[in-house]
Each structure stands twice: as structure tokens, then as C-alpha cells.
């Protein structure tokens, strides 16, 4: 049922595969019914009815009457199996893409939930994105068990969309001379736009952070992704 549903939803040639699959289901149901009826409700058939494959009542080989339907069934079976394989591969690929997307959004949410407010320092910087330019965030987070299995010192991370790739930026400690971040690609080709919004403690939303009239950390961050199929995904993360 799922294979037929996905074949129909894919449109185009998928509708042809859907029709072939539906025809195969109907033929199979008729054949299985005939088989069960003959075996359990038909008369006993213990006499040998000839020699050789598909033999007639007189022992001669069956002609086109049997050969043509078998050939048609063989073609339909081949096309149905091919459609099932293609649909199965499509489902597997879609599932893997969804898993990567879900893992990425969860990673961003976990990082944001560990944001630290360092006095005297801009612990959180955010550009929501505008005029066709994707948004970007950079913030200091505390060490977290979900990464290393133990306590860790504060670290600075960021997220951005560049050249069709959603990237995580992991910045080195302040005492290191080389301040360039390690760039970790997370998604490639799945996200076409990345936007952020930041809510202050009074409940107002802003496209940039920090805000001149507000101090400290935002109370929440809204992550908005536009995917390659033009669908949208939004996640709001509360900041402790």
C-alpha cells in the first residue's frame, strides 16, 4: 500500500508504475483466489494429465492460448518489480535526508540551550538575515555531556549557510593565536535559506542581536529553514 501511495504521489511516470502495480495486485488476487478454490473446493485431481510443461489434455504442448497470457504476465511482473525497487530506493533516500535534517536541527537546538552569558563580553551575536542573505549566529556555550561524555570548558560555536551548505563553526579558545574556526558541514543542497529571530525578555522579537535597548541574552531563538522543495521548517529554542 505504501509503495502504491508513493508511486501515485511522485506523479509523471510514477502514475504509470502505480497503474502497473495496481494491475499486478488485481491479477495476483484473482490467481490466489482461483488457487485456493481449486485446492480446497474443487474435485480431486490425482490422474496424471500428460507429460511435459503446460501440456494439454492429450499430452501435447500448449500453444499461444497459454503462452501469450504468460508472456503478458511476465512483462507486467517485471515492470511492477522494477517500480517497487525504484520506489523503495526513493523512500530510503528520503528517509536518510529527513534523518540528517532532524539531527542538524536538534544539534542547533542543543547548542543554543547551553548558551552562556559572559559578563562584559558579547556572548551572543546574531544576524537574522535580510535582502537575500542568510542569517548567522555565533555564541558561547558551556561544556556539555552530550558531546564528550564529560565536563568541558566554555566554547564558541556558530551556524551559517554558505554556498548551499549549512555549516557549524567551532571556534578555538581565546588563548590560541589562530582564531579561525573549524568548519563542519552539516547539510549540503537541502537548505536554500536560513533565518533567525531573537526574542527579548519582554516578549518582543528582533532580527538582530544584540539590541541597543536590551542587555543580556535573548529569551528564545527562532530557527527558520527553507528547504530545497520550498517547504519550511521552524524551531523555537528557549534560552535558560
XYZ file of C-alpha atoms in Angstrom, residues 111-206:
96
model
C 23.935 24.186 21.351
C 21.545 27.101 21.905
C 20.225 25.555 25.117
C 23.764 25.701 26.575
C 24.350 29.411 25.839
C 26.424 31.232 28.496
C 26.058 34.879 29.451
C 29.614 36.107 29.949
C 29.673 39.443 31.738
C 31.452 42.153 29.796
C 31.527 40.175 26.586
C 29.134 39.782 23.677
C 28.372 36.134 24.351
C 25.652 36.098 21.696
C 25.704 37.677 18.242
C 23.006 37.099 15.692
C 22.089 38.339 12.236
C 18.611 37.216 11.291
C 19.219 37.559 7.558
C 17.753 40.014 5.029
C 17.828 41.059 1.371
C 18.510 37.543 0.180
C 21.369 36.999 2.622
C 21.032 34.053 5.028
C 21.211 34.604 8.760
C 24.111 33.664 11.010
C 24.610 33.226 14.744
C 27.644 32.987 16.990
C 27.540 32.373 20.737
C 29.418 30.983 23.707
C 28.101 27.773 25.187
C 29.066 25.811 28.263
C 30.630 22.364 28.119
C 28.052 19.631 27.674
C 27.976 15.922 28.342
C 26.169 15.152 25.102
C 29.341 15.905 23.127
C 32.241 14.419 25.065
C 30.699 12.314 27.801
C 32.186 14.574 30.491
C 32.535 18.159 31.636
C 34.162 20.631 29.249
C 35.097 24.299 29.300
C 33.155 27.052 27.530
C 33.403 27.143 23.778
C 32.207 29.377 20.960
C 30.177 27.968 18.093
C 28.254 29.408 15.198
C 25.937 28.417 12.358
C 25.690 29.783 8.844
C 24.536 28.915 5.318
C 27.189 29.360 2.649
C 27.222 28.095 -0.965
C 24.257 25.840 -0.313
C 25.860 24.236 2.740
C 24.620 24.557 6.301
C 27.755 24.703 8.436
C 28.663 24.616 12.099
C 31.641 26.769 13.076
C 33.641 25.719 16.137
C 35.967 28.487 17.304
C 39.244 27.802 19.147
C 39.863 29.076 22.715
C 40.785 32.758 23.099
C 44.373 31.945 24.047
C 45.131 30.300 20.690
C 46.870 32.504 18.125
C 44.938 31.113 15.176
C 41.369 32.256 15.736
C 39.974 30.696 12.578
C 37.065 28.338 13.251
C 36.824 24.699 12.321
C 34.106 24.403 9.690
C 31.899 21.339 9.942
C 29.469 20.826 7.022
C 26.107 19.562 8.229
C 23.785 19.673 5.212
C 24.535 20.152 1.536
C 21.898 21.029 -1.050
C 18.937 20.537 1.316
C 18.610 24.090 2.681
C 18.182 27.166 0.469
C 17.699 29.812 3.171
C 18.461 30.195 6.877
C 16.859 32.844 9.079
C 16.860 33.655 12.786
C 14.718 35.783 15.092
C 15.532 36.691 18.674
C 13.020 37.376 21.450
C 13.959 39.610 24.347
C 12.832 39.113 27.931
C 9.914 41.459 27.330
C 8.477 39.255 24.566
C 9.435 41.420 21.556
C 11.060 39.788 18.525
C 14.145 41.221 16.793
